[in-house]
Structures are given as C-alpha cells and as structure tokens.
PDB file of C-alpha atoms and ligand atoms in Angstrom:
ATOM      1  CA  MET I   6      22.703 -16.623  14.516  1.00 39.00           C
ATOM      2  CA  ARG I   7      20.644 -14.555  12.115  1.00 52.00           C
ATOM      3  CA  THR I   8      19.231 -15.938   8.906  1.00 65.00           C
ATOM      4  CA  VAL I   9      19.484 -13.619   5.910  1.00 80.00           C
ATOM      5  CA  PRO I  10      16.336 -13.959   3.785  1.00 93.00           C
ATOM      6  CA  LYS I  11      16.788 -14.878   0.135  1.00 96.00           C
ATOM      7  CA  PHE I  12      14.296 -14.017  -2.591  1.00 98.00           C
ATOM      8  CA  VAL I  13      13.047 -15.547  -5.799  1.00 98.00           C
ATOM      9  CA  ILE I  14      10.680 -13.035  -7.388  1.00 98.00           C
ATOM     10  CA  GLY I  15       8.678 -13.639 -10.559  1.00 98.00           C
ATOM     11  CA  ASN I  16       7.814 -10.659 -12.747  1.00 98.00           C
ATOM     12  CA  TRP I  17       5.070 -11.800 -15.092  1.00 98.00           C
ATOM     13  CA  LYS I  18       5.084  -8.465 -16.977  1.00 98.00           C
ATOM     14  CA  MET I  19       2.104  -8.161 -19.414  1.00 97.00           C
ATOM     15  CA  GLN I  20       2.391 -11.767 -20.452  1.00 96.00           C
ATOM     16  CA  ALA I  21      -0.044 -14.116 -18.748  1.00 90.00           C
ATOM     17  CA  ARG I  22      -3.661 -14.326 -19.910  1.00 93.00           C
ATOM     18  CA  HIS I  23      -6.133 -14.097 -17.010  1.00 96.00           C
ATOM     19  CA  SER I  24      -7.021 -17.775 -16.677  1.00 96.00           C
ATOM     20  CA  TYR I  25      -3.415 -18.811 -17.319  1.00 97.00           C
ATOM     21  CA  GLY I  26      -2.206 -16.475 -14.562  1.00 98.00           C
ATOM     22  CA  LEU I  27      -4.599 -17.910 -11.980  1.00 98.00           C
ATOM     23  CA  GLN I  28      -3.630 -21.458 -12.924  1.00 98.00           C
ATOM     24  CA  LEU I  29       0.059 -20.525 -12.813  1.00 98.00           C
ATOM     25  CA  ALA I  30      -0.340 -19.085  -9.287  1.00 98.00           C
ATOM     26  CA  CYS I  31      -2.148 -22.244  -8.250  1.00 97.00           C
ATOM     27  CA  ASP I  32       0.514 -24.553  -9.749  1.00 98.00           C
ATOM     28  CA  ILE I  33       3.370 -22.607  -8.119  1.00 97.00           C
ATOM     29  CA  ALA I  34       1.558 -22.563  -4.755  1.00 96.00           C
ATOM     30  CA  ARG I  35       0.955 -26.308  -4.897  1.00 96.00           C
ATOM     31  CA  GLY I  36       4.566 -26.975  -5.904  1.00 96.00           C
ATOM     32  CA  ILE I  37       5.741 -24.964  -2.912  1.00 95.00           C
ATOM     33  CA  LYS I  38       3.369 -26.799  -0.576  1.00 93.00           C
ATOM     34  CA  GLU I  39       4.583 -30.135  -1.894  1.00 94.00           C
ATOM     35  CA  VAL I  40       8.255 -29.361  -1.297  1.00 93.00           C
ATOM     36  CA  PRO I  41       8.296 -26.416   1.134  1.00 92.00           C
ATOM     37  CA  PRO I  42      11.482 -24.343   0.825  1.00 93.00           C
ATOM     38  CA  PRO I  43      13.256 -23.429   4.085  1.00 93.00           C
ATOM     39  CA  SER I  44      11.881 -20.339   5.855  1.00 92.00           C
ATOM     40  CA  PHE I  45      14.804 -18.117   4.718  1.00 94.00           C
ATOM     41  CA  MET I  46      13.665 -18.562   1.088  1.00 96.00           C
ATOM     42  CA  HIS I  47      10.989 -15.987   0.227  1.00 96.00           C
ATOM     43  CA  THR I  48       9.035 -16.382  -3.005  1.00 97.00           C
ATOM     44  CA  VAL I  49       7.075 -13.504  -4.532  1.00 98.00           C
ATOM     45  CA  ILE I  50       4.948 -13.539  -7.692  1.00 98.00           C
ATOM     46  CA  CYS I  51       4.080 -10.268  -9.430  1.00 98.00           C
ATOM     47  CA  PRO I  52       1.107 -10.621 -11.800  1.00 98.00           C
ATOM     48  CA  PRO I  53      -0.408  -7.775 -13.859  1.00 98.00           C
ATOM     49  CA  PHE I  54      -2.820  -5.468 -11.963  1.00 98.00           C
ATOM     50  CA  THR I  55      -5.900  -7.201 -13.368  1.00 98.00           C
ATOM     51  CA  GLN I  56      -4.880 -10.561 -11.872  1.00 98.00           C
ATOM     52  CA  LEU I  57      -3.960  -9.386  -8.372  1.00 98.00           C
ATOM     53  CA  ALA I  58      -7.363 -10.031  -6.808  1.00 97.00           C
ATOM     54  CA  GLY I  59      -7.674 -13.473  -8.404  1.00 97.00           C
ATOM     55  CA  VAL I  60      -4.120 -14.499  -7.503  1.00 97.00           C
ATOM     56  CA  HIS I  61      -4.683 -13.266  -3.947  1.00 96.00           C
ATOM     57  CA  ASP I  62      -7.742 -15.526  -3.716  1.00 96.00           C
ATOM     58  CA  VAL I  63      -5.648 -18.460  -4.934  1.00 96.00           C
ATOM     59  CA  LEU I  64      -2.950 -17.804  -2.315  1.00 95.00           C
ATOM     60  CA  GLU I  65      -5.552 -17.468   0.449  1.00 94.00           C
ATOM     61  CA  LYS I  66      -7.205 -20.687  -0.646  1.00 94.00           C
ATOM     62  CA  GLU I  67      -3.857 -22.467  -0.596  1.00 92.00           C
ATOM     63  CA  GLY I  68      -3.096 -20.901   2.818  1.00 89.00           C
ATOM     64  CA  LEU I  69       0.084 -19.358   1.458  1.00 84.00           C
ATOM     65  CA  ASN I  70      -0.089 -15.559   1.713  1.00 68.00           C
ATOM     66  CA  SER I  71       2.772 -14.997   4.129  1.00 81.00           C
ATOM     67  CA  ASP I  72       6.388 -13.855   4.277  1.00 82.00           C
ATOM     68  CA  VAL I  73       7.571 -17.016   2.572  1.00 90.00           C
ATOM     69  CA  PHE I  74       5.140 -16.811  -0.348  1.00 94.00           C
ATOM     70  CA  ALA I  75       3.693 -13.431  -1.205  1.00 96.00           C
ATOM     71  CA  MET I  76       2.253 -11.400  -4.050  1.00 97.00           C
ATOM     72  CA  GLY I  77       3.600  -8.170  -5.523  1.00 98.00           C
ATOM     73  CA  ALA I  78       2.559  -5.669  -8.190  1.00 98.00           C
ATOM     74  CA  GLN I  79       4.573  -4.285 -11.101  1.00 98.00           C
ATOM     75  CA  ASP I  80       4.126  -0.539 -10.584  1.00 98.00           C
ATOM     76  CA  CYS I  81       2.145   2.051  -8.611  1.00 98.00           C
ATOM     77  CA  TYR I  82       1.288   5.735  -8.729  1.00 98.00           C
ATOM     78  CA  PRO I  83       3.148   8.034  -6.321  1.00 98.00           C
ATOM     79  CA  ALA I  84       0.032   9.183  -4.413  1.00 97.00           C
ATOM     80  CA  ALA I  85      -2.623   7.606  -2.203  1.00 96.00           C
ATOM     81  CA  SER I  86      -5.635   8.810  -4.237  1.00 96.00           C
ATOM     82  CA  GLY I  87      -6.761  11.611  -6.527  1.00 97.00           C
ATOM     83  CA  PRO I  88      -7.859  12.489 -10.055  1.00 98.00           C
ATOM     84  CA  PHE I  89      -5.278  10.283 -11.817  1.00 97.00           C
ATOM     85  CA  THR I  90      -7.114   8.458 -14.565  1.00 98.00           C
ATOM     86  CA  GLY I  91      -5.859   4.952 -15.191  1.00 97.00           C
ATOM     87  CA  ASP I  92      -3.437   4.922 -12.269  1.00 98.00           C
ATOM     88  CA  ILE I  93      -3.285   2.599  -9.267  1.00 98.00           C
ATOM     89  CA  SER I  94      -2.187   3.730  -5.799  1.00 98.00           C
ATOM     90  CA  PRO I  95      -0.068   1.661  -3.414  1.00 98.00           C
ATOM     91  CA  GLN I  96      -3.019   1.657  -0.983  1.00 98.00           C
ATOM     92  CA  MET I  97      -5.149  -0.015  -3.678  1.00 98.00           C
ATOM     93  CA  LEU I  98      -2.459  -2.671  -4.023  1.00 98.00           C
ATOM     94  CA  THR I  99      -2.247  -3.415  -0.301  1.00 97.00           C
ATOM     95  CA  ALA I 100      -6.057  -3.668  -0.215  1.00 97.00           C
ATOM     96  CA  LEU I 101      -5.719  -6.527  -2.712  1.00 96.00           C
ATOM     97  CA  GLY I 102      -3.087  -8.267  -0.597  1.00 96.00           C
ATOM     98  CA  ALA I 103       0.047  -7.138  -2.440  1.00 97.00           C
ATOM     99  CA  ARG I 104       3.080  -6.897  -0.136  1.00 97.00           C
ATOM    100  CA  TYR I 105       5.670  -5.817  -2.719  1.00 98.00           C
ATOM    101  CA  VAL I 106       5.800  -3.532  -5.736  1.00 98.00           C
ATOM    102  CA  ILE I 107       8.395  -3.485  -8.520  1.00 98.00           C
ATOM    103  CA  LEU I 108       9.425   0.106  -9.276  1.00 98.00           C
ATOM    104  CA  GLY I 109      11.671   1.657 -11.915  1.00 98.00           C
ATOM    105  CA  HIS I 110      11.891  -1.431 -14.101  1.00 98.00           C
ATOM    106  CA  SER I 111      13.902  -0.562 -17.227  1.00 98.00           C
ATOM    107  CA  GLU I 112      10.794  -1.252 -19.345  1.00 98.00           C
ATOM    108  CA  ARG I 113       9.000   1.534 -17.440  1.00 98.00           C
ATOM    109  CA  ARG I 114      12.003   3.848 -17.506  1.00 97.00           C
ATOM    110  CA  GLN I 115      12.179   3.282 -21.280  1.00 96.00           C
ATOM    111  CA  ASN I 116       8.508   3.004 -22.334  1.00 97.00           C
ATOM    112  CA  HIS I 117       6.996   5.492 -19.881  1.00 97.00           C
ATOM    113  CA  GLY I 118       9.866   7.938 -19.521  1.00 97.00           C
ATOM    114  CA  GLU I 119      10.139   7.290 -15.783  1.00 98.00           C
ATOM    115  CA  THR I 120      12.965   9.300 -14.274  1.00 98.00           C
ATOM    116  CA  ASN I 121      14.885   8.591 -11.082  1.00 98.00           C
ATOM    117  CA  ALA I 122      12.933  11.417  -9.414  1.00 98.00           C
ATOM    118  CA  VAL I 123       9.554   9.870 -10.337  1.00 98.00           C
ATOM    119  CA  ILE I 124      10.717   6.468  -9.123  1.00 98.00           C
ATOM    120  CA  ARG I 125      11.862   7.986  -5.820  1.00 97.00           C
ATOM    121  CA  GLN I 126       8.363   9.472  -5.356  1.00 98.00           C
ATOM    122  CA  LYS I 127       6.859   6.048  -5.990  1.00 98.00           C
ATOM    123  CA  VAL I 128       9.237   4.475  -3.462  1.00 98.00           C
ATOM    124  CA  LYS I 129       8.145   7.063  -0.906  1.00 97.00           C
ATOM    125  CA  ALA I 130       4.442   6.469  -1.579  1.00 98.00           C
ATOM    126  CA  ALA I 131       4.793   2.679  -1.509  1.00 98.00           C
ATOM    127  CA  THR I 132       6.757   2.751   1.736  1.00 97.00           C
ATOM    128  CA  ALA I 133       4.149   5.031   3.327  1.00 97.00           C
ATOM    129  CA  ALA I 134       1.454   2.523   2.337  1.00 98.00           C
ATOM    130  CA  GLY I 135       3.390  -0.328   3.974  1.00 97.00           C
ATOM    131  CA  ILE I 136       4.339  -2.055   0.738  1.00 98.00           C
ATOM    132  CA  THR I 137       7.954  -3.126   0.108  1.00 97.00           C
ATOM    133  CA  PRO I 138       9.495  -1.489  -2.971  1.00 98.00           C
ATOM    134  CA  ILE I 139      11.691  -3.571  -5.293  1.00 98.00           C
ATOM    135  CA  VAL I 140      13.677  -0.916  -7.132  1.00 98.00           C
ATOM    136  CA  CYS I 141      15.305  -1.891 -10.418  1.00 98.00           C
ATOM    137  CA  ILE I 142      18.578  -0.383 -11.578  1.00 98.00           C
ATOM    138  CA  GLY I 143      20.833  -1.330 -14.484  1.00 98.00           C
ATOM    139  CA  GLU I 144      22.885   0.037 -17.331  1.00 98.00           C
ATOM    140  CA  HIS I 145      22.255  -0.192 -21.096  1.00 97.00           C
ATOM    141  CA  LEU I 146      24.715  -2.064 -23.321  1.00 97.00           C
ATOM    142  CA  ALA I 147      26.199   1.132 -24.788  1.00 97.00           C
ATOM    143  CA  GLU I 148      26.715   2.563 -21.298  1.00 97.00           C
ATOM    144  CA  ARG I 149      28.493  -0.634 -20.259  1.00 97.00           C
ATOM    145  CA  ASN I 150      30.655  -0.695 -23.378  1.00 96.00           C
ATOM    146  CA  GLU I 151      31.611   2.964 -22.898  1.00 97.00           C
ATOM    147  CA  GLY I 152      32.711   2.205 -19.326  1.00 95.00           C
ATOM    148  CA  ARG I 153      29.859   4.243 -17.830  1.00 97.00           C
ATOM    149  CA  ALA I 154      28.060   1.472 -15.910  1.00 97.00           C
ATOM    150  CA  ALA I 155      29.434   2.548 -12.520  1.00 96.00           C
ATOM    151  CA  SER I 156      28.319   6.161 -12.885  1.00 96.00           C
ATOM    152  CA  ILE I 157      24.875   5.101 -14.182  1.00 97.00           C
ATOM    153  CA  LEU I 158      24.363   2.755 -11.228  1.00 97.00           C
ATOM    154  CA  ALA I 159      25.527   5.445  -8.817  1.00 96.00           C
ATOM    155  CA  SER I 160      23.093   7.994 -10.239  1.00 96.00           C
ATOM    156  CA  GLN I 161      20.209   5.486 -10.218  1.00 97.00           C
ATOM    157  CA  ILE I 162      20.894   4.568  -6.590  1.00 96.00           C
ATOM    158  CA  GLU I 163      21.281   8.194  -5.560  1.00 94.00           C
ATOM    159  CA  GLY I 164      18.240   9.318  -7.576  1.00 96.00           C
ATOM    160  CA  SER I 165      15.735   6.467  -7.225  1.00 97.00           C
ATOM    161  CA  LEU I 166      16.149   5.463  -3.597  1.00 96.00           C
ATOM    162  CA  THR I 167      14.798   7.531  -0.736  1.00 94.00           C
ATOM    163  CA  ARG I 168      17.023   8.558   2.189  1.00 91.00           C
ATOM    164  CA  GLY I 169      16.867   5.747   4.721  1.00 91.00           C
ATOM    165  CA  PHE I 170      15.558   3.376   2.020  1.00 94.00           C
ATOM    166  CA  ARG I 171      14.213   0.072   3.357  1.00 91.00           C
ATOM    167  CA  GLY I 172      13.307  -2.157   0.467  1.00 96.00           C
ATOM    168  CA  ILE I 173      14.891  -4.401  -2.135  1.00 97.00           C
ATOM    169  CA  VAL I 174      17.222  -3.415  -4.972  1.00 97.00           C
ATOM    170  CA  ALA I 175      17.291  -5.452  -8.184  1.00 98.00           C
ATOM    171  CA  TYR I 176      20.300  -5.111 -10.472  1.00 98.00           C
ATOM    172  CA  GLU I 177      18.985  -5.779 -13.972  1.00 98.00           C
ATOM    173  CA  PRO I 178      21.451  -4.900 -16.747  1.00 98.00           C
ATOM    174  CA  VAL I 179      19.176  -3.857 -19.624  1.00 98.00           C
ATOM    175  CA  TRP I 180      21.252  -5.871 -22.103  1.00 97.00           C
ATOM    176  CA  ALA I 181      20.634  -9.079 -20.137  1.00 98.00           C
ATOM    177  CA  ILE I 182      16.834  -8.775 -20.030  1.00 98.00           C
ATOM    178  CA  GLY I 183      15.125 -11.148 -22.446  1.00 96.00           C
ATOM    179  CA  SER I 184      18.382 -11.687 -24.359  1.00 97.00           C
ATOM    180  CA  GLY I 185      19.384 -15.098 -23.040  1.00 96.00           C
ATOM    181  CA  ILE I 186      22.703 -13.492 -22.016  1.00 96.00           C
ATOM    182  CA  THR I 187      23.781 -13.168 -18.386  1.00 96.00           C
ATOM    183  CA  PRO I 188      26.875 -11.347 -17.135  1.00 97.00           C
ATOM    184  CA  SER I 189      29.916 -13.509 -16.386  1.00 96.00           C
ATOM    185  CA  HIS I 190      30.371 -14.508 -12.755  1.00 96.00           C
ATOM    186  CA  GLU I 191      33.305 -12.073 -12.482  1.00 96.00           C
ATOM    187  CA  GLU I 192      31.347  -9.159 -13.932  1.00 97.00           C
ATOM    188  CA  LEU I 193      28.350  -9.816 -11.699  1.00 97.00           C
ATOM    189  CA  GLN I 194      30.626 -10.085  -8.670  1.00 97.00           C
ATOM    190  CA  ARG I 195      32.249  -6.719  -9.587  1.00 97.00           C
ATOM    191  CA  LYS I 196      28.891  -5.013 -10.081  1.00 97.00           C
ATOM    192  CA  LEU I 197      27.526  -6.382  -6.796  1.00 97.00           C
ATOM    193  CA  THR I 198      30.582  -5.186  -4.889  1.00 96.00           C
ATOM    194  CA  LEU I 199      30.090  -1.768  -6.477  1.00 96.00           C
ATOM    195  CA  ILE I 200      26.361  -1.639  -5.670  1.00 96.00           C
ATOM    196  CA  ARG I 201      27.002  -2.710  -2.044  1.00 94.00           C
ATOM    197  CA  SER I 202      29.592   0.065  -1.724  1.00 93.00           C
ATOM    198  CA  LEU I 203      27.152   2.663  -3.128  1.00 93.00           C
ATOM    199  CA  LEU I 204      24.120   1.723  -1.053  1.00 93.00           C
ATOM    200  CA  PRO I 205      25.102   3.212   2.341  1.00 89.00           C
ATOM    201  CA  MET I 206      24.763   6.747   0.908  1.00 82.00           C
ATOM    202  CA  ARG I 207      20.997   6.179   0.665  1.00 84.00           C
ATOM    203  CA  LEU I 208      20.463   3.752   3.539  1.00 80.00           C
ATOM    204  CA  MET I 209      22.083   6.207   5.961  1.00 74.00           C
ATOM    205  CA  THR I 210      23.559   3.292   7.878  1.00 71.00           C
ATOM    206  CA  ASP I 211      26.062   0.489   7.406  1.00 72.00           C
ATOM    207  CA  ASP I 212      24.074  -1.677   9.722  1.00 75.00           C
ATOM    208  CA  ILE I 213      21.269  -2.847   7.460  1.00 81.00           C
ATOM    209  CA  ARG I 214      21.602  -5.398   4.724  1.00 88.00           C
ATOM    210  CA  VAL I 215      19.217  -4.358   1.980  1.00 94.00           C
ATOM    211  CA  PRO I 216      18.545  -7.397  -0.206  1.00 96.00           C
ATOM    212  CA  VAL I 217      20.146  -6.986  -3.631  1.00 97.00           C
ATOM    213  CA  LEU I 218      18.860  -9.276  -6.380  1.00 98.00           C
ATOM    214  CA  TYR I 219      19.997 -10.000  -9.914  1.00 98.00           C
ATOM    215  CA  GLY I 220      17.603 -10.043 -12.882  1.00 98.00           C
ATOM    216  CA  GLY I 221      18.079 -10.725 -16.597  1.00 98.00           C
ATOM    217  CA  SER I 222      17.635 -14.069 -18.404  1.00 97.00           C
ATOM    218  CA  VAL I 223      17.703 -16.081 -15.162  1.00 98.00           C
ATOM    219  CA  THR I 224      16.977 -19.794 -15.504  1.00 97.00           C
ATOM    220  CA  SER I 225      17.612 -22.655 -13.097  1.00 97.00           C
ATOM    221  CA  VAL I 226      20.833 -23.406 -15.007  1.00 96.00           C
ATOM    222  CA  GLN I 227      22.616 -20.150 -14.038  1.00 94.00           C
ATOM    223  CA  THR I 228      20.964 -19.836 -10.628  1.00 97.00           C
ATOM    224  CA  PRO I 229      23.629 -21.766  -8.637  1.00 96.00           C
ATOM    225  CA  SER I 230      26.460 -19.617 -10.034  1.00 95.00           C
ATOM    226  CA  ILE I 231      24.465 -16.377  -9.533  1.00 97.00           C
ATOM    227  CA  MET I 232      23.463 -17.311  -5.974  1.00 96.00           C
ATOM    228  CA  SER I 233      27.036 -18.232  -5.053  1.00 95.00           C
ATOM    229  CA  ILE I 234      27.881 -14.508  -5.024  1.00 95.00           C
ATOM    230  CA  LYS I 235      27.937 -13.575  -1.343  1.00 91.00           C
ATOM    231  CA  GLU I 236      26.712 -10.007  -1.852  1.00 92.00           C
ATOM    232  CA  LEU I 237      23.593 -11.260  -3.676  1.00 96.00           C
ATOM    233  CA  ASP I 238      20.279 -12.119  -2.005  1.00 97.00           C
ATOM    234  CA  GLY I 239      18.199 -13.552  -4.797  1.00 98.00           C
ATOM    235  CA  VAL I 240      16.899 -13.307  -8.333  1.00 98.00           C
ATOM    236  CA  LEU I 241      14.195 -11.388 -10.197  1.00 98.00           C
ATOM    237  CA  VAL I 242      12.900 -13.664 -12.931  1.00 98.00           C
ATOM    238  CA  GLY I 243      10.989 -12.680 -16.077  1.00 98.00           C
ATOM    239  CA  SER I 244      10.127 -15.282 -18.711  1.00 98.00           C
ATOM    240  CA  ALA I 245      11.192 -18.308 -16.648  1.00 98.00           C
ATOM    241  CA  SER I 246       8.600 -17.306 -14.018  1.00 98.00           C
ATOM    242  CA  LEU I 247       5.784 -17.856 -16.531  1.00 98.00           C
ATOM    243  CA  GLU I 248       5.984 -21.615 -16.343  1.00 98.00           C
ATOM    244  CA  ALA I 249       5.406 -23.232 -12.937  1.00 98.00           C
ATOM    245  CA  GLN I 250       8.032 -25.952 -13.248  1.00 98.00           C
ATOM    246  CA  SER I 251      10.808 -23.647 -14.436  1.00 98.00           C
ATOM    247  CA  PHE I 252      10.028 -21.187 -11.622  1.00 98.00           C
ATOM    248  CA  LEU I 253       9.953 -23.992  -9.033  1.00 98.00           C
ATOM    249  CA  ASP I 254      13.281 -25.270 -10.419  1.00 98.00           C
ATOM    250  CA  ILE I 255      14.786 -21.815  -9.841  1.00 98.00           C
ATOM    251  CA  ILE I 256      13.480 -21.765  -6.250  1.00 98.00           C
ATOM    252  CA  ARG I 257      14.993 -25.196  -5.654  1.00 97.00           C
ATOM    253  CA  ALA I 258      18.331 -24.248  -7.284  1.00 97.00           C
ATOM    254  CA  ALA I 259      18.492 -21.010  -5.270  1.00 97.00           C
ATOM    255  CA  THR I 260      17.732 -22.892  -2.045  1.00 96.00           C
ATOM    256  CA  GLU I 261      20.410 -25.517  -2.680  1.00 95.00           C
ATOM    257  CA  ALA I 262      22.991 -22.882  -3.615  1.00 94.00           C
ATOM    258  CA  THR I 263      22.212 -20.906  -0.461  1.00 91.00           C
ATOM    259  CA  LEU I 264      21.962 -23.659   2.161  1.00 84.00           C
ATOM    260  CA  PRO I 265      25.632 -23.757   3.197  1.00 64.00           C
ATOM    261  CA  GLN I 266      25.803 -19.952   3.668  1.00 55.00           C
ATOM    262  CA  SER I 267      22.257 -19.208   4.923  1.00 50.00           C
ATOM    263  CA  SER I 268      23.202 -18.611   8.560  1.00 47.00           C
ATOM    264  CA  SER I 269      25.391 -15.661   9.422  1.00 44.00           C
TER     265      SER I 269
HETATM  266  P1  13P D  27      13.859 -12.089 -18.288  1.00 93.60           P
HETATM  267  O1  13P D  27      14.129 -13.053 -17.146  1.00 93.60           O
HETATM  268  O2  13P D  27      12.798 -12.522 -19.196  1.00 93.60           O
HETATM  269  O3  13P D  27      15.152 -11.723 -18.969  1.00 93.60           O
HETATM  270  O4  13P D  27      13.323 -10.722 -17.608  1.00 93.60           O
HETATM  271  C1  13P D  27      14.030 -10.169 -16.544  1.00 93.60           C
HETATM  272  C2  13P D  27      13.243  -9.059 -15.962  1.00 93.60           C
HETATM  273  O5  13P D  27      13.084  -8.026 -16.583  1.00 93.60           O
HETATM  274  C3  13P D  27      12.648  -9.263 -14.630  1.00 93.60           C
HETATM  275  O6  13P D  27      12.151  -8.078 -14.098  1.00 93.60           O
END
C-alpha cells in the first residue's frame, strides 16, 4: 500500500508585515504540533523573500522543518548566480531552508510579463538546485467564456513544464483568485480530468503521479468538496493562509476529506 501525499500550501504573496509573518509561522507551527496531521498531509508556507530566514528560524525552533511542514518561496531567477540586480537564485532559497518555489503564478505572468518559456527556465533552474517547483496554470475568465480554457491549459503545460517534469502543478483559474468564487464541483472535476490527461506529454511517463492542486478563493468551507475530487492532491491557498486559524481549519478539513481515500 502506497500513501499518496496531499498538500496544503499557503501563498502569503506580498501581504504579511515582517513581525506578523513570523508570528503567523509560529502560530501555524504550534497549531500543527498541537494536533499533528497524518504523515500523508504535507503543509508548506510560502512567505515573501524577506521573511524566509526568519520563518526558517521559527520552523527550526519548533522542530518542524521536514517533509510534513516545510517552507517555500514565491519566485526565483532562472540562474544560479550572476549580474542580475534584484533577483534571487534558487540556490539562495535552498540556503535559507526553502524546499519549494511557486513559479508562473498568474500575478507574475500578468504583472511581470512572464511567458511559458521563462517559467520553464525557472523550473529547470529550481530543479537543478534541488528545490521542488510548484507551477501555476489557469485560464482567464474571457478565455473560459470563449471556450478556450482547454487550449490555454494545454499550452501552459506544454510550455511551462520541463520534459520529465517532477514537481507540483497548481490549477488556479485567474477568475477564481481573490474573487470569492470557486468553480463548481463538476467544472473542477472536468478541468482536473483534462489536466491529468495532458500531463503525460511533459512527464514522459504514465507511471508518476505529479501532485495537482487547486487554488483560488479556497476556504475551509469548500475544502471538503474540492478534496473529494480523486484527481486532486491538495490546495494552494492565498488570503485564507494569512490567518493561522483559517489555515489550520483548511489543513484539518483537507485531512478529514482525504482520510478514507489516502491509501492506494
Ligand atoms: P486566494 O486564495 O486569495 O484567492 O489566492 C489564491 C492564490 O492565488 C494562491 O496562489
């Protein structure tokens, strides 16, 4: 019997003040220690760059920097070092204890003009540095309404993932982010089936289950319905990860929804 890991990942974006971020990490860590989730449930928090060192210290102090509770970053540069003013390499992130990095978030695609090709370079650089990429894909509302979601997702998977990709994919429909709207269960199921069918072209094997997460207005209320989708392996949480109790509630809801199907 093999246990498929499940993920609850918090993306703090540019939203937590320094002292608040350290306290938040501490409160989440203590909540997890108080009621430890089963070992298949992996929690990751992704603070802004400036808080990585401090959050790492908190996790070390709480004895929690491990597979089941880890830290990630929100972006990286696609090279190990060089004259790139203002950029941060994946090696710099691993030196601070980051194990994951979010890449190709729609806010970076939109605000920084990141293309699939740039994201693929970042995936390559992160993987070479031993850091697990969490690659975000997702269609805009107009693309969905024009019936183009499938072709957008296909081109993002083909363009952003490396051949033989070994990381995490997060499906984040742009229209669901920060809107309070989540796709219906049926739509999410359809999209997940589609994404699972598209992935083998980049994974180069049918044998590996790359974790696929959902992100966009996730709260503990929708988590059971989201996690009941068999093809899904977790959630990427934005605003609800900025408050310890709401994030812990999501971890608990995801654990409860997964328990009956966790062994396969
Ligand atoms: P919200 O949960 O705030 O909608 O953000 C989702 C997201 O973008 C996570 O990466």
